[in-house]
Coordinates of C-alpha atoms in Angstrom, one line a residue:
M1428 CA 0.0 -0.4 -0.1
S1429 CA 1.3 3.4 -0.7
H1430 CA 1.7 4.6 2.9
S1431 CA 4.6 2.2 3.3
R1432 CA 6.7 4.1 1.2
G1433 CA 7.5 6.7 3.9
R1434 CA 8.2 3.9 6.6
P1435 CA 11.2 4.2 8.5
L1436 CA 13.7 1.2 8.1
T1437 CA 13.5 -0.7 11.5
L1438 CA 14.3 -4.3 12.3
P1439 CA 10.9 -5.5 12.4
L1440 CA 10.4 -4.2 9.0
L1441 CA 13.5 -5.9 7.5
L1442 CA 12.0 -9.0 9.3
A1443 CA 8.9 -8.9 7.9
V1444 CA 10.3 -8.3 4.3
L1445 CA 12.3 -11.6 4.6
G1446 CA 9.5 -13.3 5.6
V1447 CA 7.0 -12.6 3.1
V1448 CA 9.2 -11.3 -0.1
Y1449 CA 12.1 -13.9 0.0
G1450 CA 10.4 -16.9 0.9
D1451 CA 10.0 -18.0 -2.7
I1452 CA 13.4 -17.1 -4.1
G1453 CA 15.3 -18.6 -0.4
T1454 CA 14.0 -22.0 -1.0
S1455 CA 14.9 -22.3 -4.6
P1456 CA 18.8 -23.7 -3.5
L1457 CA 16.6 -26.9 -2.4
Y1458 CA 16.3 -28.1 -5.7
A1459 CA 17.7 -25.5 -8.5
L1460 CA 21.5 -26.5 -8.7
R1461 CA 20.7 -30.3 -8.9
A1462 CA 17.9 -30.1 -11.5
A1463 CA 20.4 -28.0 -13.5
L1464 CA 23.2 -30.2 -13.1
L1465 CA 21.1 -33.3 -13.7
H1466 CA 21.1 -32.5 -17.4
F1467 CA 25.0 -33.2 -18.1
A1468 CA 25.2 -36.1 -15.1
S1469 CA 24.5 -39.3 -17.3
D1470 CA 28.2 -39.4 -18.5
G1471 CA 29.6 -38.0 -15.2
L1472 CA 30.3 -34.6 -14.6
E1473 CA 33.3 -32.5 -15.3
R1474 CA 34.7 -29.5 -13.2
W1475 CA 34.4 -27.1 -16.0
E1476 CA 30.6 -28.1 -16.5
V1477 CA 29.9 -27.8 -12.6
L1478 CA 31.3 -24.3 -12.6
G1479 CA 29.7 -23.0 -16.2
V1480 CA 26.5 -23.9 -14.3
L1481 CA 27.2 -22.4 -11.3
S1482 CA 28.3 -19.2 -13.0
L1483 CA 24.8 -18.9 -14.8
I1484 CA 22.8 -19.4 -11.5
V1485 CA 25.3 -16.8 -10.3
W1486 CA 25.0 -14.4 -13.0
S1487 CA 21.2 -14.8 -13.3
L1488 CA 21.1 -13.6 -9.9
F1489 CA 23.2 -10.6 -10.6
I1490 CA 21.5 -9.5 -13.7
V1491 CA 17.9 -10.6 -13.6
V1492 CA 17.2 -10.2 -10.0
T1493 CA 19.5 -7.7 -8.8
G1494 CA 19.9 -5.6 -12.1
K1495 CA 16.4 -5.8 -13.5
Y1496 CA 14.2 -5.9 -10.3
V1497 CA 16.3 -4.6 -7.4
L1498 CA 17.7 -1.9 -9.4
L1499 CA 15.3 -0.9 -12.1
V1500 CA 11.7 -2.0 -12.0
L1501 CA 11.3 -1.5 -8.1
R1502 CA 11.5 2.2 -9.5
A1503 CA 8.5 1.8 -11.4
D1504 CA 5.9 2.3 -8.7
N1505 CA 2.1 2.9 -9.0
R1506 CA 1.8 5.2 -6.2
G1507 CA 3.7 3.0 -4.3
E1508 CA 2.2 -0.3 -5.2
G1509 CA 4.2 -2.6 -7.4
G1510 CA 3.2 -6.1 -9.5
I1511 CA 2.3 -6.8 -12.8
L1512 CA -1.1 -5.7 -12.7
A1513 CA 0.0 -2.2 -11.2
L1514 CA 2.7 -1.8 -14.1
M1515 CA 0.1 -2.5 -16.5
A1516 CA -1.9 0.1 -15.0
L1517 CA 0.7 2.6 -15.4
A1518 CA 1.6 1.6 -19.2
H1519 CA -1.9 1.9 -19.9
R1520 CA -2.2 5.3 -18.5
V1521 CA 0.8 6.6 -20.7
T1522 CA -0.3 4.8 -24.0
A1523 CA -1.9 7.2 -26.4
T1524 CA -3.9 5.2 -29.0
P1525 CA -7.0 2.8 -28.3
R1526 CA -5.2 -0.5 -29.9
G1527 CA -1.8 0.3 -27.8
R1528 CA -4.0 0.4 -24.8
N1529 CA -5.9 -2.8 -25.7
L1530 CA -2.5 -4.6 -26.2
V1531 CA -1.0 -3.3 -22.8
V1532 CA -3.9 -4.8 -21.0
M1533 CA -3.5 -7.9 -23.0
V1534 CA 0.1 -8.3 -21.9
G1535 CA -0.9 -7.4 -18.3
I1536 CA -3.5 -10.1 -18.3
A1537 CA -1.1 -12.6 -19.9
G1538 CA 1.4 -11.9 -17.0
A1539 CA -1.4 -12.1 -14.3
C1540 CA -2.6 -15.5 -15.5
L1541 CA 0.8 -17.1 -15.6
F1542 CA 1.3 -15.8 -12.2
F1543 CA -1.7 -17.8 -11.1
G1544 CA -0.1 -20.7 -12.4
D1545 CA 2.9 -20.2 -10.5
G1546 CA 1.0 -19.7 -7.5
I1547 CA -0.2 -23.5 -7.8
I1548 CA 3.2 -24.9 -8.5
T1549 CA 5.2 -23.2 -6.1
P1550 CA 3.5 -24.8 -2.7
A1551 CA 3.7 -28.3 -4.3
I1552 CA 7.4 -28.3 -5.6
S1553 CA 8.6 -26.1 -2.3
V1554 CA 6.9 -28.1 0.4
L1555 CA 7.8 -31.8 -1.9
S1556 CA 11.7 -30.7 -1.9
A1557 CA 11.6 -30.0 1.7
V1558 CA 10.3 -33.1 3.1
E1559 CA 12.3 -35.4 0.5
G1560 CA 15.2 -34.6 2.8
L1561 CA 13.7 -37.3 4.8
K1562 CA 15.1 -39.9 2.6
L1563 CA 18.6 -39.1 3.4
I1564 CA 17.9 -39.5 7.1
S1565 CA 16.2 -43.1 6.3
P1566 CA 15.0 -45.3 3.5
V1567 CA 11.6 -45.8 5.7
F1568 CA 10.6 -42.6 4.8
D1569 CA 10.7 -43.0 1.2
Q1570 CA 7.0 -43.9 0.7
A1571 CA 6.1 -41.2 3.4
V1572 CA 6.8 -38.2 1.4
T1573 CA 3.9 -37.9 -0.8
P1574 CA 1.3 -38.1 2.1
L1575 CA 3.2 -36.0 4.4
S1576 CA 3.5 -33.3 1.8
L1577 CA -0.1 -33.6 1.0
A1578 CA -1.2 -33.1 4.9
I1579 CA 1.0 -30.1 5.1
L1580 CA 0.0 -28.5 2.1
V1581 CA -3.9 -29.2 2.8
A1582 CA -3.5 -28.2 6.3
L1583 CA -1.6 -24.7 5.2
F1584 CA -5.0 -23.9 3.0
L1585 CA -7.5 -25.1 5.5
V1586 CA -6.1 -22.6 7.9
Q1587 CA -6.2 -19.5 5.3
Y1588 CA -9.3 -18.1 6.8
R1589 CA -7.8 -17.3 10.0
G1590 CA -5.6 -14.8 8.0
T1591 CA -1.8 -14.4 8.1
G1592 CA -1.3 -12.0 11.0
A1593 CA -0.6 -14.5 13.7
V1594 CA 1.7 -16.9 11.3
G1595 CA 3.1 -13.5 9.9
R1596 CA 5.2 -12.7 13.4
I1597 CA 7.0 -16.1 13.1
F1598 CA 7.8 -15.6 9.1
G1599 CA 10.8 -13.0 9.7
P1600 CA 12.9 -15.1 12.4
V1601 CA 12.4 -18.2 10.8
T1602 CA 13.5 -17.0 7.3
V1603 CA 16.7 -15.2 8.9
L1604 CA 17.6 -18.4 10.7
W1605 CA 16.6 -20.1 7.2
F1606 CA 19.1 -17.6 5.4
A1607 CA 21.9 -17.9 8.1
A1608 CA 21.8 -21.4 8.0
I1609 CA 21.9 -22.2 4.4
G1610 CA 24.7 -19.4 4.3
L1611 CA 26.8 -21.1 6.7
L1612 CA 26.8 -24.4 5.4
G1613 CA 27.7 -23.3 2.2
L1614 CA 30.7 -21.1 3.4
V1615 CA 32.1 -24.3 5.4
E1616 CA 32.1 -26.3 1.9
I1617 CA 33.7 -23.1 0.2
L1618 CA 36.2 -23.1 2.8
R1619 CA 37.1 -26.8 1.9
E1620 CA 37.0 -26.4 -1.9
P1621 CA 37.7 -22.7 -2.5
G1622 CA 38.6 -23.3 -6.2
V1623 CA 34.7 -22.9 -6.8
L1624 CA 34.8 -19.3 -6.2
A1625 CA 35.9 -19.3 -9.9
A1626 CA 32.2 -19.6 -10.9
L1627 CA 31.9 -16.1 -9.9
S1628 CA 33.7 -15.0 -13.1
P1629 CA 31.1 -14.9 -16.2
H1630 CA 33.7 -16.1 -18.3
H1631 CA 32.9 -19.7 -16.9
A1632 CA 29.2 -19.4 -18.1
I1633 CA 30.1 -18.1 -21.6
R1634 CA 32.6 -21.0 -22.2
F1635 CA 29.7 -23.4 -21.1
C1636 CA 27.0 -22.0 -23.5
I1637 CA 29.5 -21.9 -26.3
T1638 CA 30.7 -25.6 -25.7
Y1639 CA 26.9 -27.2 -25.4
R1640 CA 25.1 -24.6 -27.5
L1641 CA 21.7 -26.4 -27.4
A1642 CA 22.3 -28.4 -24.5
A1643 CA 23.3 -25.3 -22.5
F1644 CA 20.1 -23.6 -23.9
I1645 CA 17.9 -26.4 -22.5
A1646 CA 19.7 -26.2 -19.1
L1647 CA 18.7 -22.5 -18.9
G1648 CA 14.9 -24.2 -18.1
S1649 CA 16.4 -25.4 -14.9
V1650 CA 18.7 -22.4 -14.1
V1651 CA 15.8 -20.4 -14.2
L1652 CA 14.5 -22.1 -11.0
A1653 CA 17.1 -20.2 -8.7
I1654 CA 15.2 -16.8 -9.5
T1655 CA 11.7 -18.1 -9.6
G1656 CA 10.7 -15.5 -6.7
A1657 CA 12.1 -12.4 -8.6
E1658 CA 8.7 -11.2 -9.3
A1659 CA 7.6 -11.1 -5.4
L1660 CA 10.1 -8.6 -5.0
Y1661 CA 8.2 -5.8 -7.2
A1662 CA 4.8 -7.6 -6.3
D1663 CA 5.1 -6.9 -2.4
M1664 CA 6.3 -3.4 -2.8
G1665 CA 3.5 -1.7 -1.8
H1666 CA 3.4 -3.7 1.6
F1667 CA 7.1 -2.8 2.6
G1668 CA 8.1 0.0 0.3
K1669 CA 11.5 -0.3 -2.2
R1670 CA 14.4 0.8 0.2
P1671 CA 13.6 -2.2 3.0
I1672 CA 13.6 -4.7 -0.2
Q1673 CA 16.8 -3.4 -1.7
L1674 CA 18.5 -3.5 1.4
A1675 CA 17.5 -7.1 2.5
W1676 CA 18.5 -8.3 -0.8
M1677 CA 21.9 -6.7 -1.3
T1678 CA 23.1 -7.2 2.3
F1679 CA 21.8 -10.3 3.7
V1680 CA 19.6 -12.7 0.9
L1681 CA 22.0 -12.1 -1.8
P1682 CA 25.1 -13.2 -0.1
C1683 CA 23.6 -16.3 1.9
L1684 CA 22.0 -17.3 -1.6
L1685 CA 25.4 -17.1 -3.3
L1686 CA 27.3 -19.1 -0.2
N1687 CA 24.8 -21.9 -0.7
Y1688 CA 24.8 -22.2 -4.3
L1689 CA 28.8 -22.2 -4.2
G1690 CA 29.0 -24.3 -1.2
Q1691 CA 26.6 -26.8 -3.0
G1692 CA 28.8 -26.4 -6.3
A1693 CA 31.8 -27.2 -4.1
L1694 CA 30.6 -30.3 -2.6
V1695 CA 29.8 -31.7 -5.9
L1696 CA 33.5 -30.7 -7.2
S1697 CA 34.7 -33.0 -4.3
D1698 CA 32.2 -36.0 -4.5
I1699 CA 30.0 -36.3 -7.4
A1700 CA 28.0 -38.8 -5.5
A1701 CA 26.5 -35.6 -3.7
L1702 CA 24.5 -35.0 -6.5
D1703 CA 21.9 -37.1 -5.0
N1704 CA 20.8 -34.0 -2.8
P1705 CA 23.4 -31.4 -2.7
F1706 CA 21.7 -29.2 -0.5
Y1707 CA 20.8 -31.6 2.4
L1708 CA 24.4 -33.2 2.2
L1709 CA 26.0 -30.2 2.8
A1710 CA 24.7 -30.5 6.2
P1711 CA 26.6 -33.0 8.8
G1712 CA 24.5 -36.1 9.7
W1713 CA 23.1 -35.2 12.9
M1714 CA 22.1 -31.8 11.5
R1715 CA 19.6 -33.1 8.6
L1716 CA 16.7 -33.8 10.6
P1717 CA 16.7 -30.2 12.0
L1718 CA 17.3 -28.9 8.8
V1719 CA 14.4 -30.8 7.2
V1720 CA 12.3 -29.4 9.7
L1721 CA 13.8 -25.8 9.1
A1722 CA 13.4 -26.3 5.1
T1723 CA 9.7 -27.3 5.7
F1724 CA 8.7 -24.3 7.8
A1725 CA 10.7 -22.0 4.9
T1726 CA 8.8 -23.7 2.3
I1727 CA 5.4 -23.5 4.0
I1728 CA 6.4 -19.8 4.6
A1729 CA 7.2 -19.5 0.6
S1730 CA 3.9 -21.2 -0.1
Q1731 CA 2.1 -18.7 2.1
A1732 CA 3.4 -15.5 0.5
M1733 CA 2.5 -17.1 -3.0
I1734 CA -1.0 -17.9 -1.7
S1735 CA -1.6 -14.3 -0.1
G1736 CA -0.2 -13.3 -3.1
A1737 CA -2.7 -15.1 -5.1
Y1738 CA -5.4 -13.4 -3.1
S1739 CA -3.9 -10.1 -3.8
I1740 CA -4.0 -10.3 -7.5
A1741 CA -7.3 -11.8 -7.8
R1742 CA -8.9 -8.8 -6.2
Q1743 CA -7.0 -6.5 -8.4
C1744 CA -8.2 -8.1 -11.3
V1745 CA -12.3 -8.3 -9.9
Q1746 CA -11.6 -4.4 -9.2
M1747 CA -10.1 -3.5 -12.6
G1748 CA -13.0 -5.6 -14.2
L1749 CA -11.2 -8.6 -15.4
L1750 CA -13.1 -11.3 -13.3
P1751 CA -16.5 -11.6 -12.0
R1752 CA -17.2 -10.2 -8.1
L1753 CA -15.6 -12.8 -5.8
V1754 CA -16.1 -13.3 -1.9
V1755 CA -13.5 -11.1 -0.2
H1756 CA -13.1 -11.8 3.7
H1757 CA -10.7 -9.4 5.6
T1758 CA -9.1 -11.1 8.3
S1759 CA -7.5 -8.1 10.1
E1760 CA -9.3 -5.0 11.3
T1761 CA -6.3 -3.1 11.0
E1762 CA -4.5 -4.1 7.9
E1763 CA -6.5 -3.8 4.4
G1764 CA -4.1 -6.2 2.8
Q1765 CA -4.8 -9.2 4.6
I1766 CA -7.8 -10.8 3.1
Y1767 CA -8.8 -14.2 2.3
L1768 CA -10.8 -15.5 -1.0
P1769 CA -12.5 -18.7 -0.4
Q1770 CA -13.0 -19.6 -4.0
V1771 CA -9.4 -19.0 -5.2
N1772 CA -8.4 -20.8 -2.1
F1773 CA -10.2 -23.6 -3.2
A1774 CA -9.2 -23.7 -6.4
L1775 CA -5.4 -23.4 -5.6
L1776 CA -5.8 -26.4 -2.9
I1777 CA -7.5 -28.6 -5.4
G1778 CA -4.8 -27.7 -8.1
V1779 CA -2.0 -28.2 -5.8
V1780 CA -3.1 -31.5 -4.5
I1781 CA -3.7 -32.9 -7.9
L1782 CA -0.1 -31.8 -9.0
V1783 CA 1.4 -33.8 -5.9
L1784 CA -0.4 -36.7 -6.9
T1785 CA 0.4 -36.7 -10.4
F1786 CA 4.1 -35.6 -10.2
R1787 CA 5.1 -37.0 -6.6
N1788 CA 8.5 -35.6 -6.7
S1789 CA 10.2 -32.6 -6.9
D1790 CA 12.4 -33.6 -10.1
S1791 CA 9.2 -34.3 -12.1
L1792 CA 7.6 -30.9 -11.0
A1793 CA 10.8 -29.0 -11.9
A1794 CA 9.5 -29.5 -15.7
A1795 CA 6.3 -27.8 -14.9
Y1796 CA 8.1 -24.9 -13.0
G1797 CA 9.4 -22.1 -14.8
I1798 CA 7.4 -21.0 -17.7
A1799 CA 4.9 -19.5 -15.8
V1800 CA 7.7 -17.3 -14.0
T1801 CA 9.6 -16.6 -17.4
G1802 CA 6.0 -15.4 -19.1
T1803 CA 5.5 -13.1 -16.4
F1804 CA 9.6 -12.0 -16.8
L1805 CA 8.6 -11.4 -20.1
A1806 CA 5.7 -9.3 -19.6
T1807 CA 7.3 -7.2 -17.0
S1808 CA 10.1 -6.3 -19.2
C1809 CA 7.7 -5.2 -22.0
L1810 CA 5.8 -2.8 -19.9
A1811 CA 8.6 -1.7 -17.9
G1812 CA 10.5 -0.8 -21.0
L1813 CA 7.1 1.3 -21.9
V1814 CA 6.9 3.0 -18.5
F1815 CA 10.5 3.9 -18.5
R1816 CA 10.2 5.7 -21.9
R1817 CA 6.9 7.3 -21.6
S1818 CA 6.5 8.1 -17.9
F1819 CA 10.1 8.7 -16.8
G1820 CA 11.2 10.2 -20.1
W1821 CA 14.0 8.0 -20.6
P1822 CA 15.7 8.5 -24.4
L1823 CA 14.8 5.9 -26.8
A1824 CA 18.3 4.7 -27.3
L1825 CA 18.9 4.3 -23.4
V1826 CA 15.8 2.2 -23.0
L1827 CA 16.7 -0.1 -26.1
A1828 CA 19.8 -0.1 -24.5
V1829 CA 19.0 -1.5 -21.2
F1830 CA 15.5 -3.5 -21.9
V1831 CA 16.4 -5.1 -25.5
P1832 CA 19.4 -6.9 -23.6
L1833 CA 17.0 -7.9 -20.6
F1834 CA 13.9 -8.9 -22.9
L1835 CA 16.3 -11.1 -25.2
L1836 CA 17.6 -12.8 -21.9
D1837 CA 13.5 -13.4 -20.5
L1838 CA 13.3 -14.7 -24.0
A1839 CA 16.0 -17.2 -23.7
F1840 CA 14.6 -18.3 -20.5
F1841 CA 11.1 -18.7 -21.5
I1842 CA 11.9 -20.6 -24.8
S1843 CA 14.6 -23.0 -22.9
N1844 CA 11.5 -23.8 -20.6
V1845 CA 8.8 -24.1 -23.6
L1846 CA 10.8 -26.9 -24.5
K1847 CA 9.9 -28.6 -20.9
I1848 CA 5.8 -28.9 -22.0
P1849 CA 5.9 -32.4 -22.9
D1850 CA 7.6 -33.2 -19.4
G1851 CA 5.0 -30.9 -17.3
G1852 CA 5.7 -27.7 -18.8
W1853 CA 2.0 -27.6 -20.5
V1854 CA 0.7 -27.5 -16.6
P1855 CA 1.3 -23.6 -16.0
L1856 CA 0.5 -23.0 -19.7
V1857 CA -3.0 -24.8 -19.6
L1858 CA -3.8 -23.1 -16.2
G1859 CA -2.7 -19.8 -17.8
V1860 CA -4.5 -20.0 -20.9
A1861 CA -7.5 -21.0 -19.3
M1862 CA -7.6 -17.8 -16.9
F1863 CA -6.7 -16.0 -19.8
V1864 CA -9.7 -16.8 -21.6
L1865 CA -11.9 -16.3 -18.6
M1866 CA -10.5 -12.8 -18.0
V1867 CA -10.6 -12.0 -21.7
T1868 CA -14.6 -13.2 -21.8
W1869 CA -15.4 -11.3 -18.8
R1870 CA -13.9 -8.1 -20.3
R1871 CA -15.4 -8.5 -23.4
G1872 CA -18.8 -9.5 -22.0
R1873 CA -18.8 -6.4 -19.7
E1874 CA -18.2 -4.2 -22.7
L1875 CA -20.7 -5.5 -24.7
L1876 CA -23.4 -5.4 -21.8
M1877 CA -22.4 -1.5 -21.1
S1878 CA -22.5 -0.9 -24.8
R1879 CA -26.2 -2.7 -24.6
F1880 CA -27.2 -0.6 -21.8
R1881 CA -26.3 2.7 -23.5
Q1882 CA -28.4 2.0 -26.5
D1883 CA -31.3 0.9 -24.6
S1884 CA -31.2 3.3 -21.4
L1885 CA -32.8 6.9 -21.3
P1886 CA -30.5 9.7 -21.2
L1887 CA -30.4 11.2 -17.5
K1888 CA -30.6 14.8 -19.0
S1889 CA -33.6 13.9 -21.2
F1890 CA -35.2 12.3 -18.3
L1891 CA -34.9 15.4 -15.9
A1892 CA -36.0 17.7 -18.7
R1893 CA -39.0 15.8 -18.7
L1894 CA -39.9 15.0 -14.7
P1895 CA -41.7 18.7 -14.1
Q1896 CA -44.1 17.7 -16.8
S1897 CA -44.7 14.2 -15.9
R1898 CA -46.7 15.0 -12.8
T1899 CA -45.0 11.7 -11.2
I1900 CA -46.2 11.2 -7.7
R1901 CA -43.4 11.5 -5.1
V1902 CA -43.7 9.3 -2.1
P1903 CA -41.5 9.5 0.9
G1904 CA -38.0 7.7 1.5
I1905 CA -34.9 7.5 0.1
A1906 CA -34.1 5.4 -3.1
V1907 CA -30.4 4.3 -3.9
F1908 CA -29.9 3.2 -7.4
M1909 CA -26.8 1.3 -8.5
T1910 CA -25.9 2.2 -11.9
G1911 CA -22.8 1.5 -14.1
Q1912 CA -23.5 4.4 -16.3
A1913 CA -23.8 7.6 -14.8
D1914 CA -25.3 9.7 -17.7
Y1915 CA -28.2 7.5 -18.1
V1916 CA -31.0 6.8 -16.2
P1917 CA -31.0 3.1 -14.4
N1918 CA -33.2 0.4 -16.2
A1919 CA -34.1 -0.3 -12.4
L1920 CA -35.7 3.2 -11.9
L1921 CA -37.4 2.8 -15.4
H1922 CA -39.1 -0.6 -14.2
N1923 CA -40.1 0.9 -11.1
L1924 CA -41.6 4.0 -12.5
K1925 CA -43.5 1.6 -15.1
H1926 CA -44.8 -0.7 -12.4
N1927 CA -45.5 1.4 -9.6
K1928 CA -46.1 4.9 -10.9
V1929 CA -44.3 6.5 -8.2
L1930 CA -40.8 8.0 -7.4
H1931 CA -39.0 8.5 -4.0
E1932 CA -38.9 11.9 -2.1
R1933 CA -35.2 11.6 -2.5
I1934 CA -33.2 9.8 -5.2
I1935 CA -29.7 8.9 -5.3
F1936 CA -27.8 7.6 -8.3
V1937 CA -24.7 5.7 -7.5
T1938 CA -21.7 4.7 -9.8
V1939 CA -18.7 2.8 -8.6
L1940 CA -15.8 3.8 -10.4
N1941 CA -12.4 1.6 -10.1
E1942 CA -9.3 3.5 -10.9
D1943 CA -5.9 2.4 -12.3
V1944 CA -4.1 3.4 -9.0
P1945 CA -4.0 0.8 -5.6
Q1946 CA -5.7 3.7 -3.3
V1947 CA -7.6 6.9 -4.3
S1948 CA -7.1 10.3 -2.4
E1949 CA -10.9 11.7 -3.3
R1950 CA -13.4 9.2 -3.0
S1951 CA -16.9 10.6 -3.5
E1952 CA -18.2 13.4 -5.5
A1953 CA -22.1 14.4 -5.2
T1954 CA -24.1 16.4 -7.7
Q1955 CA -27.5 17.6 -6.9
L1956 CA -29.1 17.3 -10.4
A1957 CA -32.9 18.3 -9.3
P1958 CA -34.6 18.8 -6.3
G1959 CA -34.1 15.6 -4.0
I1960 CA -32.1 13.9 -6.8
Y1961 CA -28.5 13.3 -6.8
R1962 CA -25.7 11.7 -8.5
V1963 CA -22.8 10.3 -6.8
L1964 CA -19.8 8.8 -8.0
L1965 CA -17.7 6.7 -5.5
R1966 CA -14.0 5.8 -6.6
Y1967 CA -11.7 2.9 -5.7
G1968 CA -8.6 1.7 -6.4
F1969 CA -7.6 -1.8 -7.1
L1970 CA -6.7 -2.6 -3.8
E1971 CA -9.6 -1.2 -1.9
S1972 CA -12.7 -3.0 -1.0
P1973 CA -16.3 -1.0 -1.9
N1974 CA -18.2 -0.1 1.0
I1975 CA -21.4 1.6 -0.6
P1976 CA -23.4 2.6 3.1
R1977 CA -20.3 3.6 4.8
D1978 CA -19.0 6.1 2.0
L1979 CA -22.7 7.3 1.5
E1980 CA -22.8 8.1 4.9
A1981 CA -19.8 10.0 5.0
L1982 CA -20.9 12.4 2.3
K1983 CA -22.3 15.5 3.7
D1984 CA -24.2 16.8 0.5
L1985 CA -27.3 14.5 0.2
G1986 CA -29.4 16.8 2.2
E1987 CA -30.5 16.4 5.8
G1988 CA -31.5 13.5 7.8
F1989 CA -29.8 11.3 5.5
N1990 CA -29.1 7.7 6.9
P1991 CA -28.0 5.0 4.3
M1992 CA -29.2 2.2 6.5
Q1993 CA -32.5 3.5 5.9
A1994 CA -32.7 3.6 2.5
S1995 CA -34.1 1.2 0.0
Y1996 CA -31.2 0.2 -2.7
F1997 CA -32.7 -0.4 -6.1
L1998 CA -30.7 -3.0 -8.3
G1999 CA -30.7 -4.4 -11.6
R2000 CA -30.6 -8.4 -12.2
E2001 CA -29.9 -9.1 -15.8
T2002 CA -30.7 -12.0 -17.5
L2003 CA -28.3 -12.4 -20.5
V2004 CA -30.0 -13.5 -23.7
Q2005 CA -28.5 -14.0 -27.1
A2006 CA -28.9 -11.2 -29.8
T2007 CA -30.3 -11.8 -33.1
V2008 CA -27.0 -10.9 -34.3
P2009 CA -24.0 -11.9 -31.6
K2010 CA -21.0 -10.0 -31.2
M2011 CA -19.4 -13.0 -29.2
A2012 CA -19.1 -16.5 -30.4
A2013 CA -21.7 -19.0 -28.7
W2014 CA -19.1 -20.8 -26.5
Q2015 CA -18.0 -17.2 -25.1
Q2016 CA -21.6 -16.2 -24.5
W2017 CA -22.2 -19.5 -22.5
L2018 CA -18.9 -18.8 -20.3
F2019 CA -20.1 -15.4 -19.8
R2020 CA -23.2 -16.2 -18.4
V2021 CA -22.0 -18.9 -16.2
M2022 CA -19.4 -16.5 -14.7
S2023 CA -22.1 -13.8 -14.4
R2024 CA -24.3 -16.5 -12.7
N2025 CA -21.6 -17.3 -10.1
S2026 CA -20.6 -13.9 -9.5
V2027 CA -21.1 -12.6 -6.1
P2028 CA -24.0 -10.6 -5.7
A2029 CA -23.6 -7.0 -6.0
T2030 CA -25.2 -6.7 -2.5
E2031 CA -22.6 -8.7 -0.8
F2032 CA -19.7 -7.4 -3.0
F2033 CA -21.0 -3.7 -2.1
R2034 CA -21.9 -4.5 1.3
I2035 CA -25.3 -3.5 1.0
P2036 CA -27.9 -4.8 3.7
S2037 CA -29.9 -7.5 2.1
D2038 CA -32.8 -6.4 4.0
R2039 CA -33.0 -3.1 2.5
V2040 CA -32.4 -4.2 -1.5
V2041 CA -34.8 -4.2 -4.3
E2042 CA -34.1 -6.2 -7.5
L2043 CA -35.5 -5.6 -10.6
G2044 CA -34.7 -8.0 -13.7
V2045 CA -34.3 -6.9 -17.1
R2046 CA -33.2 -9.2 -20.1
V2047 CA -30.3 -8.1 -22.4
A2048 CA -29.3 -9.1 -25.2
I2049 CA -25.5 -9.2 -26.3

């Protein structure tokens, strides 16, 4: 949230950053290096091969995470808020042509959809990889990994309704302990094999790519596992601000990650058999069980951060008109950002359970991981380049010099993951395409619906001009009419007038406007159109939840004695039918109708008292 930008740097704030922002990327050492080295291990591993893969991972952390996200993209904040949809809103604002704005929206939707795919895979692969450490302690645990992982994940999703406040207080210290432990384990092994530090030189990565060519390109699909949490740095900027995220990365997270990856490489260099699980084999035998427990807690934290992120993205999509209304429960009385969306939670849980039962181990699931992340990387590079050019005024030559190489690197990562589609990469792709179809269909359907309303409705000016001559009876009471078109008479009012032949003494037309900012500074605007008739515009940012009665009560321009809890709220309930010349394909119309029927009722979404609502049905042909 935007207010976080001015928060002072304190130890509790930095602990919170570590617990929420870096959980995902912090658990990547569990599987990333092993997955990348396995591509070349069939005929043994030579020293230069290990150094080459290590160098690729190290420089991916330097270029993508440090250079692109920490130093560049974190500057592109939408009033303090980050993430792919906040960036899309910024780019949309500075794009001049309708076609360009539509393209920006499509790129933003694609990035958001892939984020949901990532949100399902991250908990599954993280918890599986942590629990697999039990295999090194005793073969007895071989058959227990899958059921234990499922039990942990199901429990995690089932407690989401309680909110993250209580659990969040232990996130930071546990994550600090995790990073300190993996850094120290890596440092011990580096001291035994200091030659591994040669991997810090980029020439090993270049030599590796030149020698292996296509094989090295394929290996990038596993190298990217080391940077899968990079998007979280940007997405969580609104909660903590830019400086704490940058400081935590530069001074603590990056050094610990580098020490652990180099330590794993040093272990493999000295003992090729350690490739079975180089992360856990870094620890002495007595420490492995505590390390498994710590890793499990760390992966739960990483999963929790991704689940919370999915809730936030889903709510942003609803507020921006990309998804139908969803149930939003606020789990904290003080923190607006702590929310629980039961429909999203259930969908994520089903997806995670299916993934664990299908793939059963982290090696298999690693093939499915990456395409969603790299797709979001691509979307971020495209939108960030546009924002830096148009909003920040960077010269075109500088934008091309900075963002074209980053885009090409992201593209290389993405294509290398596309090659994994037959082995499981199809999972996030299918999820992303399904979400993309849902969002595009909902957006298109709402546009057609609004267009039809404008065609069939009476302009407000015409209605007000005829009102004095109509001799309509005015009855006591307050009527609030919800309308998506501020300049047109709501169909609910016309139907009420047609059937009941009366108008209320005081009439308020309320239009909710969703702005492309996280939070609005000016919430409401009230205008008196005629005696006893008012128009109210209520604005909400994409991180805010509407509350119509509360915000009407805060207005002072609606006449004396106004009490929104004593008003009658009139809403139109649309029944969608196919037009003579439909403007959507038959399957899309069916999908849009299904989404509309399952959308949360406006009374619940706008927090309108259900006993004060009158719904009037209307048939709409699209």
